[in-house]
Short mmCIF file of C-alpha atoms in Angstrom, two decimals:
data_model
loop_
_atom_site.label_atom_id
_atom_site.label_comp_id
_atom_site.label_asym_id
_atom_site.label_seq_id
_atom_site.Cartn_x
_atom_site.Cartn_y
_atom_site.Cartn_z
CA UNK A 1 -84.92 7.78 -35.27
CA UNK A 2 -82.28 7.17 -37.94
CA UNK A 3 -79.63 4.47 -37.76
CA UNK A 4 -76.84 6.89 -36.88
CA UNK A 5 -78.70 8.12 -33.79
CA UNK A 6 -79.33 4.55 -32.67
CA UNK A 7 -75.62 3.84 -32.91
CA UNK A 8 -74.78 6.57 -30.39
CA UNK A 9 -73.79 9.40 -32.70
CA UNK A 10 -75.38 12.77 -33.20
CA UNK A 11 -75.87 14.40 -36.60
CA UNK A 12 -73.86 17.60 -36.74
CA UNK A 13 -73.76 19.09 -40.21
CA UNK A 14 -74.40 18.69 -43.91
CA UNK A 15 -71.55 20.26 -45.80
CA UNK A 16 -70.54 19.77 -49.45
CA UNK A 17 -72.22 16.37 -49.73
CA UNK A 18 -70.53 15.08 -46.58
CA UNK A 19 -71.97 14.48 -43.12
CA UNK A 20 -70.06 15.07 -39.93
CA UNK A 21 -70.93 13.27 -36.71
CA UNK A 22 -69.95 13.73 -33.08
CA UNK A 23 -69.89 11.22 -30.28
CA UNK A 24 -73.15 11.54 -28.35
CA UNK A 25 -71.67 10.60 -24.98
CA UNK A 26 -68.98 13.29 -25.26
CA UNK A 27 -71.60 15.82 -26.25
CA UNK A 28 -73.94 15.02 -23.34
CA UNK A 29 -71.08 15.02 -20.84
CA UNK A 30 -70.13 18.46 -22.05
CA UNK A 31 -73.69 19.69 -21.55
CA UNK A 32 -74.06 18.18 -18.09
CA UNK A 33 -70.61 19.31 -16.93
CA UNK A 34 -71.08 23.02 -17.61
CA UNK A 35 -69.63 24.32 -14.37
CA UNK A 36 -67.23 27.08 -15.53
CA UNK A 37 -64.46 25.86 -13.26
CA UNK A 38 -62.00 27.77 -15.45
CA UNK A 39 -63.15 31.25 -14.37
CA UNK A 40 -61.30 31.53 -11.00
CA UNK A 41 -58.15 30.14 -12.62
CA UNK A 42 -58.27 32.53 -15.57
CA UNK A 43 -58.82 35.56 -13.33
CA UNK A 44 -55.92 34.65 -11.06
CA UNK A 45 -53.72 33.85 -14.05
CA UNK A 46 -54.35 37.37 -15.37
CA UNK A 47 -53.44 38.78 -11.97
CA UNK A 48 -50.23 36.72 -11.88
CA UNK A 49 -49.17 37.96 -15.30
CA UNK A 50 -49.18 41.51 -13.96
CA UNK A 51 -45.84 40.85 -12.24
CA UNK A 52 -44.20 40.44 -15.66
CA UNK A 53 -45.29 43.72 -17.24
CA UNK A 54 -41.81 45.12 -16.62
CA UNK A 55 -39.97 41.80 -16.70
CA UNK A 56 -40.97 40.03 -19.88
CA UNK A 57 -37.54 38.43 -20.24
CA UNK A 58 -38.25 36.22 -17.22
CA UNK A 59 -41.68 35.32 -18.59
CA UNK A 60 -40.20 34.29 -21.94
CA UNK A 61 -37.45 32.33 -20.21
CA UNK A 62 -40.05 30.36 -18.29
CA UNK A 63 -42.05 29.65 -21.45
CA UNK A 64 -39.01 28.55 -23.46
CA UNK A 65 -37.81 26.41 -20.56
CA UNK A 66 -41.06 24.46 -20.88
CA UNK A 67 -41.43 24.93 -24.63
CA UNK A 68 -42.11 21.27 -25.39
CA UNK A 69 -44.56 20.82 -22.51
CA UNK A 70 -46.47 23.94 -23.58
CA UNK A 71 -46.41 22.91 -27.26
CA UNK A 72 -44.92 26.34 -27.87
CA UNK A 73 -42.61 25.69 -30.81
CA UNK A 74 -44.77 28.12 -32.79
CA UNK A 75 -43.57 30.96 -30.54
CA UNK A 76 -40.74 32.29 -32.67
CA UNK A 77 -39.96 35.19 -34.95
CA UNK A 78 -39.85 35.24 -38.74
CA UNK A 79 -36.63 33.24 -39.31
CA UNK A 80 -38.03 30.02 -37.90
CA UNK A 81 -38.07 27.93 -34.77
CA UNK A 82 -34.63 28.97 -33.54
CA UNK A 83 -35.34 32.68 -33.99
CA UNK A 84 -36.65 33.15 -30.46
CA UNK A 85 -38.86 36.02 -29.42
CA UNK A 86 -37.35 38.78 -27.30
CA UNK A 87 -40.71 40.10 -26.08
CA UNK A 88 -44.23 38.77 -25.60
CA UNK A 89 -47.64 40.14 -24.63
CA UNK A 90 -50.04 38.71 -22.00
CA UNK A 91 -52.78 37.77 -24.47
CA UNK A 92 -50.37 35.59 -26.45
CA UNK A 93 -49.37 33.92 -23.16
CA UNK A 94 -53.04 33.20 -22.47
CA UNK A 95 -53.23 31.76 -25.97
CA UNK A 96 -50.82 28.98 -25.01
CA UNK A 97 -53.75 27.05 -23.52
CA UNK A 98 -56.54 28.68 -25.51
CA UNK A 99 -55.83 27.41 -29.01
CA UNK A 100 -56.75 24.40 -31.08
CA UNK A 101 -55.01 21.75 -28.95
CA UNK A 102 -56.45 18.80 -27.07
CA UNK A 103 -58.27 19.06 -23.74
CA UNK A 104 -55.46 17.10 -22.08
CA UNK A 105 -52.79 19.44 -23.41
CA UNK A 106 -54.74 22.46 -22.20
CA UNK A 107 -54.94 20.89 -18.73
CA UNK A 108 -51.20 20.13 -18.78
CA UNK A 109 -50.43 23.76 -19.56
CA UNK A 110 -52.68 25.11 -16.82
CA UNK A 111 -51.14 22.67 -14.34
CA UNK A 112 -47.65 23.84 -15.33
CA UNK A 113 -48.51 27.52 -14.87
CA UNK A 114 -50.25 26.82 -11.56
CA UNK A 115 -47.05 25.24 -10.32
CA UNK A 116 -44.70 27.89 -11.72
CA UNK A 117 -46.83 30.86 -10.62
CA UNK A 118 -47.80 29.27 -7.27
CA UNK A 119 -51.46 29.88 -8.00
CA UNK A 120 -54.18 29.20 -5.44
CA UNK A 121 -57.03 28.56 -7.89
CA UNK A 122 -57.71 24.94 -8.84
CA UNK A 123 -56.76 23.73 -12.28
CA UNK A 124 -59.92 23.83 -14.45
CA UNK A 125 -61.78 20.63 -15.22
CA UNK A 126 -63.70 22.25 -18.06
CA UNK A 127 -63.23 24.98 -20.66
CA UNK A 128 -66.88 25.52 -21.44
CA UNK A 129 -67.67 28.55 -23.54
CA UNK A 130 -64.06 29.61 -24.15
CA UNK A 131 -63.31 30.62 -27.75
CA UNK A 132 -59.92 29.38 -28.89
CA UNK A 133 -57.40 30.71 -31.38
CA UNK A 134 -56.57 29.36 -34.79
CA UNK A 135 -53.33 27.37 -34.43
CA UNK A 136 -51.97 29.21 -37.46
CA UNK A 137 -52.60 32.59 -35.85
CA UNK A 138 -51.94 32.19 -32.12
CA UNK A 139 -50.04 35.47 -31.72
CA UNK A 140 -51.44 38.91 -30.98
CA UNK A 141 -48.52 40.58 -32.79
CA UNK A 142 -46.80 40.12 -36.12
CA UNK A 143 -43.34 38.95 -37.06
CA UNK A 144 -40.44 41.37 -36.81
CA UNK A 145 -40.94 42.77 -40.30
CA UNK A 146 -44.62 43.55 -39.61
CA UNK A 147 -44.32 44.52 -35.96
CA UNK A 148 -44.08 48.13 -34.91
CA UNK A 149 -41.91 49.18 -32.01
CA UNK A 150 -44.73 49.67 -29.50
CA UNK A 151 -47.14 46.91 -30.58
CA UNK A 152 -46.37 44.56 -27.69
CA UNK A 153 -46.17 47.36 -25.15
CA UNK A 154 -49.57 48.62 -26.31
CA UNK A 155 -51.05 45.18 -25.61
CA UNK A 156 -49.57 45.24 -22.12
CA UNK A 157 -50.98 48.72 -21.53
CA UNK A 158 -54.47 47.52 -22.45
CA UNK A 159 -54.12 44.38 -20.33
CA UNK A 160 -53.00 46.31 -17.25
CA UNK A 161 -55.83 48.83 -17.51
CA UNK A 162 -58.46 46.08 -17.83
CA UNK A 163 -57.09 43.99 -14.96
CA UNK A 164 -56.94 47.08 -12.75
CA UNK A 165 -60.50 47.99 -13.74
CA UNK A 166 -59.43 51.35 -15.13
CA UNK A 167 -60.67 53.23 -18.19
CA UNK A 168 -59.05 51.63 -21.24
CA UNK A 169 -60.63 53.45 -24.19
CA UNK A 170 -57.39 54.99 -25.44
CA UNK A 171 -55.41 51.76 -25.08
CA UNK A 172 -58.13 49.67 -26.75
CA UNK A 173 -58.54 51.99 -29.74
CA UNK A 174 -54.78 52.01 -30.24
CA UNK A 175 -54.46 48.21 -30.11
CA UNK A 176 -57.21 47.53 -32.65
CA UNK A 177 -55.24 49.42 -35.32
CA UNK A 178 -52.28 47.03 -35.03
CA UNK A 179 -51.33 44.29 -37.45
CA UNK A 180 -53.08 40.92 -36.88
CA UNK A 181 -55.51 42.38 -34.34
CA UNK A 182 -59.18 41.80 -35.12
CA UNK A 183 -61.94 40.31 -33.00
CA UNK A 184 -59.27 38.12 -31.42
CA UNK A 185 -58.70 40.96 -28.95
CA UNK A 186 -62.29 40.58 -27.73
CA UNK A 187 -61.49 36.92 -27.12
CA UNK A 188 -58.48 37.97 -25.04
CA UNK A 189 -60.60 40.38 -23.01
CA UNK A 190 -63.13 37.60 -22.38
CA UNK A 191 -60.37 35.29 -21.13
CA UNK A 192 -59.10 37.73 -18.51
CA UNK A 193 -62.49 39.09 -17.36
CA UNK A 194 -65.34 36.82 -18.55
CA UNK A 195 -67.92 38.65 -16.44
CA UNK A 196 -67.28 41.93 -18.22
CA UNK A 197 -66.59 41.10 -21.86
CA UNK A 198 -67.97 38.96 -24.66
CA UNK A 199 -65.90 37.60 -27.53
CA UNK A 200 -67.18 38.54 -30.96
CA UNK A 201 -65.94 35.32 -32.55
CA UNK A 202 -67.95 33.63 -35.32
CA UNK A 203 -69.67 31.18 -32.95
CA UNK A 204 -71.11 33.92 -30.74
CA UNK A 205 -72.03 36.00 -33.78
CA UNK A 206 -73.99 33.13 -35.28
CA UNK A 207 -75.73 32.28 -31.99
CA UNK A 208 -76.82 35.84 -31.20
CA UNK A 209 -78.11 36.34 -34.73
CA UNK A 210 -80.13 33.12 -34.77
CA UNK A 211 -81.41 33.25 -31.19
CA UNK A 212 -81.97 36.97 -30.59
CA UNK A 213 -81.58 38.66 -33.96
CA UNK A 214 -78.58 40.59 -32.63
CA UNK A 215 -75.98 41.28 -35.29
CA UNK A 216 -72.39 41.55 -34.07
CA UNK A 217 -69.78 43.17 -36.33
CA UNK A 218 -67.39 40.83 -38.13
CA UNK A 219 -64.53 43.25 -37.67
CA UNK A 220 -63.35 44.49 -34.31
CA UNK A 221 -65.39 47.57 -33.32
CA UNK A 222 -64.03 50.72 -31.75
CA UNK A 223 -64.35 51.12 -28.00
CA UNK A 224 -67.63 53.07 -27.96
CA UNK A 225 -69.40 50.64 -30.28
CA UNK A 226 -68.06 47.61 -28.41
CA UNK A 227 -69.22 48.91 -25.04
CA UNK A 228 -72.63 49.92 -26.44
CA UNK A 229 -73.19 46.39 -27.75
CA UNK A 230 -72.13 44.84 -24.44
CA UNK A 231 -74.48 47.15 -22.52
CA UNK A 232 -77.38 46.29 -24.86
CA UNK A 233 -76.80 42.57 -24.27
CA UNK A 234 -76.67 43.15 -20.49
CA UNK A 235 -80.00 44.99 -20.70
CA UNK A 236 -81.44 42.09 -22.66
CA UNK A 237 -80.34 39.70 -19.92
CA UNK A 238 -81.82 41.92 -17.20
CA UNK A 239 -85.18 42.06 -19.00
CA UNK A 240 -85.15 38.30 -19.72
CA UNK A 241 -85.23 38.95 -23.46
CA UNK A 242 -81.92 37.09 -23.46
CA UNK A 243 -82.21 33.89 -21.42
CA UNK A 244 -78.56 33.76 -20.31
CA UNK A 245 -77.48 35.63 -17.19
CA UNK A 246 -73.82 36.20 -18.06
CA UNK A 247 -71.48 36.55 -21.01
CA UNK A 248 -69.74 33.26 -20.23
CA UNK A 249 -73.07 31.40 -20.03
CA UNK A 250 -74.06 32.91 -23.37
CA UNK A 251 -70.73 31.88 -24.89
CA UNK A 252 -71.10 28.34 -23.52
CA UNK A 253 -74.59 27.98 -24.98
CA UNK A 254 -73.33 29.30 -28.30
CA UNK A 255 -70.55 26.72 -28.39
CA UNK A 256 -72.58 23.77 -27.11
CA UNK A 257 -72.96 21.34 -29.98
CA UNK A 258 -72.09 24.11 -32.42
CA UNK A 259 -71.30 23.19 -35.98
CA UNK A 260 -69.12 26.28 -36.21
CA UNK A 261 -65.46 25.91 -35.38
CA UNK A 262 -64.45 27.31 -32.02
CA UNK A 263 -61.70 29.29 -33.69
CA UNK A 264 -62.06 32.70 -35.17
CA UNK A 265 -62.52 32.29 -38.92
CA UNK A 266 -59.43 34.05 -40.22
CA UNK A 267 -58.93 34.40 -43.97
CA UNK A 268 -56.29 31.64 -44.32
CA UNK A 269 -58.35 29.05 -42.43
CA UNK A 270 -59.82 26.87 -45.18
CA UNK A 271 -62.46 24.16 -45.08
CA UNK A 272 -59.94 21.40 -44.31
CA UNK A 273 -58.44 23.39 -41.43
CA UNK A 274 -61.88 23.85 -39.88
CA UNK A 275 -62.54 20.11 -39.99
CA UNK A 276 -59.17 19.24 -38.47
CA UNK A 277 -59.85 21.57 -35.54
CA UNK A 278 -63.23 19.87 -35.03
CA UNK A 279 -61.44 16.51 -35.26
CA UNK A 280 -58.94 17.47 -32.56
CA UNK A 281 -61.80 18.40 -30.25
CA UNK A 282 -64.36 15.68 -31.01
CA UNK A 283 -61.99 12.78 -31.89
CA UNK A 284 -64.57 10.65 -33.76
CA UNK A 285 -65.56 11.96 -37.19
CA UNK A 286 -67.16 10.15 -40.12
CA UNK A 287 -67.05 11.43 -43.68
CA UNK A 288 -70.24 10.20 -45.28
CA UNK A 289 -71.44 10.75 -48.83
CA UNK A 290 -72.39 9.12 -52.10
CA UNK A 291 -69.67 7.62 -54.36
CA UNK A 292 -67.69 10.30 -56.12
CA UNK A 293 -68.21 13.11 -53.59
CA UNK A 294 -64.53 13.20 -52.58
CA UNK A 295 -64.28 11.24 -49.33
CA UNK A 296 -61.10 9.35 -50.27
CA UNK A 297 -59.62 12.42 -51.94
CA UNK A 298 -60.17 14.41 -48.73
CA UNK A 299 -58.32 11.96 -46.43
CA UNK A 300 -54.73 13.10 -47.23
CA UNK A 301 -55.76 16.75 -46.84
CA UNK A 302 -57.09 16.10 -43.33
CA UNK A 303 -54.48 13.59 -42.17
CA UNK A 304 -51.45 15.71 -43.05
CA UNK A 305 -52.93 18.73 -41.28
CA UNK A 306 -53.75 16.62 -38.21
CA UNK A 307 -50.40 14.82 -37.93
CA UNK A 308 -48.06 17.62 -38.92
CA UNK A 309 -48.93 21.11 -37.66
CA UNK A 310 -45.72 22.55 -39.11
CA UNK A 311 -46.44 21.29 -42.63
CA UNK A 312 -48.00 24.21 -44.50
CA UNK A 313 -50.63 22.21 -46.36
CA UNK A 314 -52.30 25.33 -47.76
CA UNK A 315 -49.15 26.46 -49.56
CA UNK A 316 -48.08 23.30 -51.37
CA UNK A 317 -49.21 21.29 -54.36
CA UNK A 318 -51.43 18.25 -54.14
CA UNK A 319 -48.47 16.08 -55.18
CA UNK A 320 -46.33 17.31 -52.29
CA UNK A 321 -49.18 16.80 -49.84
CA UNK A 322 -49.76 13.22 -51.04
CA UNK A 323 -46.03 12.50 -50.71
CA UNK A 324 -46.17 13.66 -47.08
CA UNK A 325 -49.29 11.52 -46.54
CA UNK A 326 -47.54 8.45 -47.97
CA UNK A 327 -44.55 9.16 -45.71
CA UNK A 328 -46.86 9.15 -42.69
CA UNK A 329 -48.19 5.78 -43.80
CA UNK A 330 -44.67 4.49 -44.32
CA UNK A 331 -43.75 5.67 -40.82
CA UNK A 332 -46.79 3.68 -39.59
CA UNK A 333 -48.39 6.75 -38.07
CA UNK A 334 -51.43 6.33 -40.32
CA UNK A 335 -53.36 3.32 -41.58
CA UNK A 336 -55.78 3.52 -44.48
CA UNK A 337 -58.27 0.68 -44.69
CA UNK A 338 -61.58 -0.09 -46.35
CA UNK A 339 -64.33 -1.25 -44.03
CA UNK A 340 -66.40 -4.18 -45.22
CA UNK A 341 -69.52 -5.84 -43.91
CA UNK A 342 -67.51 -9.00 -43.16
CA UNK A 343 -65.01 -7.17 -40.95
CA UNK A 344 -65.18 -8.31 -37.33
CA UNK A 345 -63.28 -8.19 -34.04
CA UNK A 346 -60.54 -10.49 -35.31
CA UNK A 347 -59.81 -8.21 -38.26
CA UNK A 348 -59.84 -5.04 -36.19
CA UNK A 349 -58.34 -6.07 -32.81
CA UNK A 350 -56.93 -9.59 -32.58
CA UNK A 351 -57.78 -13.09 -33.76
CA UNK A 352 -56.62 -16.52 -34.87
CA UNK A 353 -55.23 -16.89 -38.38
CA UNK A 354 -54.61 -20.17 -40.22
CA UNK A 355 -50.98 -20.82 -41.15
CA UNK A 356 -49.96 -23.62 -43.55
CA UNK A 357 -46.62 -25.17 -42.65
CA UNK A 358 -44.02 -26.68 -44.99
CA UNK A 359 -45.59 -30.09 -44.45
CA UNK A 360 -48.99 -28.84 -45.48
CA UNK A 361 -50.34 -28.96 -41.94
CA UNK A 362 -52.60 -26.09 -40.87
CA UNK A 363 -51.99 -24.42 -37.52
CA UNK A 364 -53.52 -21.31 -35.96
CA UNK A 365 -51.60 -18.34 -34.67
CA UNK A 366 -52.75 -15.21 -32.85
CA UNK A 367 -52.39 -12.18 -35.10
CA UNK A 368 -53.01 -8.54 -34.26
CA UNK A 369 -55.67 -6.69 -36.20
CA UNK A 370 -55.43 -3.31 -37.90
CA UNK A 371 -56.26 -1.18 -34.86
CA UNK A 372 -54.09 -3.15 -32.42
CA UNK A 373 -51.10 -2.90 -34.78
CA UNK A 374 -51.57 0.85 -34.96
CA UNK A 375 -51.73 1.08 -31.16
CA UNK A 376 -48.56 -1.00 -30.84
CA UNK A 377 -46.77 1.34 -33.26
CA UNK A 378 -47.96 4.36 -31.28
CA UNK A 379 -46.25 3.03 -28.12
CA UNK A 380 -42.85 2.79 -29.80
CA UNK A 381 -40.30 5.57 -29.15
CA UNK A 382 -39.97 8.12 -31.93
CA UNK A 383 -36.61 9.44 -33.06
CA UNK A 384 -37.19 12.90 -34.52
CA UNK A 385 -33.58 13.74 -35.34
CA UNK A 386 -32.17 11.04 -37.60
CA UNK A 387 -28.72 12.68 -37.60
CA UNK A 388 -27.74 11.41 -34.16
CA UNK A 389 -27.68 7.77 -35.28
CA UNK A 390 -30.27 6.33 -32.88
CA UNK A 391 -32.40 3.56 -34.36
CA UNK A 392 -36.18 3.80 -34.17
CA UNK A 393 -36.37 0.65 -32.04
CA UNK A 394 -33.49 1.60 -29.72
CA UNK A 395 -33.72 1.12 -25.98
CA UNK A 396 -32.92 4.48 -24.40
CA UNK A 397 -31.17 4.50 -21.04
CA UNK A 398 -30.93 7.51 -18.78
CA UNK A 399 -27.42 8.09 -17.46
CA UNK A 400 -27.21 9.76 -14.05
CA UNK A 401 -23.89 11.08 -12.86
CA UNK A 402 -24.30 9.81 -9.28
CA UNK A 403 -27.56 11.69 -8.95
CA UNK A 404 -28.66 15.24 -9.48
CA UNK A 405 -26.77 18.27 -8.23
CA UNK A 406 -23.04 18.73 -7.73
CA UNK A 407 -21.05 15.68 -6.61
CA UNK A 408 -17.51 14.35 -7.21
CA UNK A 409 -18.52 11.95 -9.99
CA UNK A 410 -20.49 14.62 -11.86
CA UNK A 411 -17.69 17.16 -11.54
CA UNK A 412 -15.09 14.65 -12.76
CA UNK A 413 -17.16 13.61 -15.77
CA UNK A 414 -18.11 17.13 -16.78
CA UNK A 415 -14.50 18.31 -16.51
CA UNK A 416 -13.05 15.48 -18.61
CA UNK A 417 -15.91 14.87 -21.05
CA UNK A 418 -16.98 11.33 -20.19
CA UNK A 419 -19.80 9.43 -18.51
CA UNK A 420 -19.66 6.83 -15.74
CA UNK A 421 -21.91 3.98 -16.80
CA UNK A 422 -22.24 1.90 -13.68
CA UNK A 423 -19.24 -0.38 -13.43
CA UNK A 424 -16.51 2.23 -12.97
CA UNK A 425 -15.83 2.31 -16.70
CA UNK A 426 -15.89 5.47 -18.74
CA UNK A 427 -17.46 6.30 -22.07
CA UNK A 428 -15.85 9.29 -23.77
CA UNK A 429 -18.32 11.73 -25.33
CA UNK A 430 -18.22 14.47 -27.93
CA UNK A 431 -18.79 18.09 -26.99
CA UNK A 432 -22.28 17.68 -28.48
CA UNK A 433 -23.05 15.02 -25.90
CA UNK A 434 -22.98 12.08 -28.36
CA UNK A 435 -21.03 9.18 -26.96
CA UNK A 436 -18.39 7.09 -28.74
CA UNK A 437 -18.63 3.27 -28.52
CA UNK A 438 -15.35 3.14 -26.68
CA UNK A 439 -14.92 2.25 -23.03
CA UNK A 440 -11.72 3.43 -21.43
#
């Protein structure tokens, strides 16, 4: 057994002179915990979305109301974040918690929808076997300039037919001709009815080819071909030629410990993007290679993509990317350090450091190490909008106008544009809600 295995890591992949590792405990827990608790939730969620097929405005209002909680800032039209969508399809809604975000964030989103939709199914405690979308392509329709009038309605028509267990050949064949639709639509069908459909994403394609010599098409097939392939796989399961008993079990086995990203490999997803998506899922990754193979050079490429989803790293120069990386270091969101054999707990967490006073006397003080300093910085509040004049280390107080709901104090303050701050004094505020340092 090699040293890496003894240390509790599992070899994952050799790629361009660099090794990737995953945490063995996380991997084994994933294997043991394969319970598919997500299936009842996903089926009910699809059923709940049916109520919005003729009322998408309410659905969008709910999503935008919880935009930050759902990490849905990417849901906008072509003029940027403030250019809000006026329509949305059900597959894109499913994509809110089936994209390259953390397990915790996926749980938060499912909990939110359970509450808002008054769902009976339990919130999932696993997402085993679910293919997820590329964060850069989490829509099932294009921007306004690329979107045809009926694109979103066509997606709803397909969704409704599938949920109602009706023939959907016409709707399916129409949808697959639309802009941005490829095998991602098979992923959407798998989400809403995992017993009936299999996603043709790259992970499942690789697994079926290697395990059973079944070749899935890289491009989305037409209805007849798609159904023929699904029926052939079902026959293979029935005859025990394929060991899995269901599409979702097959998808889970394909994804278990896979060295292929769980996102569909779209053309603009480069090597760095793939690794960042693995990083978000696995958390612990080691770049390992001989001197000169590009480990240090790679760090800014990965870090900027990880820390700033909105920064289009694929479309800028190396100089611009390094400037953003240095800004992240300056903001203390990132620490770059060189590990050395002499590094110990005191260097990494906390330890005593000798300090020479003015009189030449040596004393010892407790000093935080690299990792502890980074953790301390992570607990500090972050001011995203520098224009409002709040310092990074400010103490933020919540002002309540005598509680929530209508009351005399709230009505008085709202009418006259000031805030009661606890001792019957007033602080006048601007229309924007920014207060002046003047007590009346």
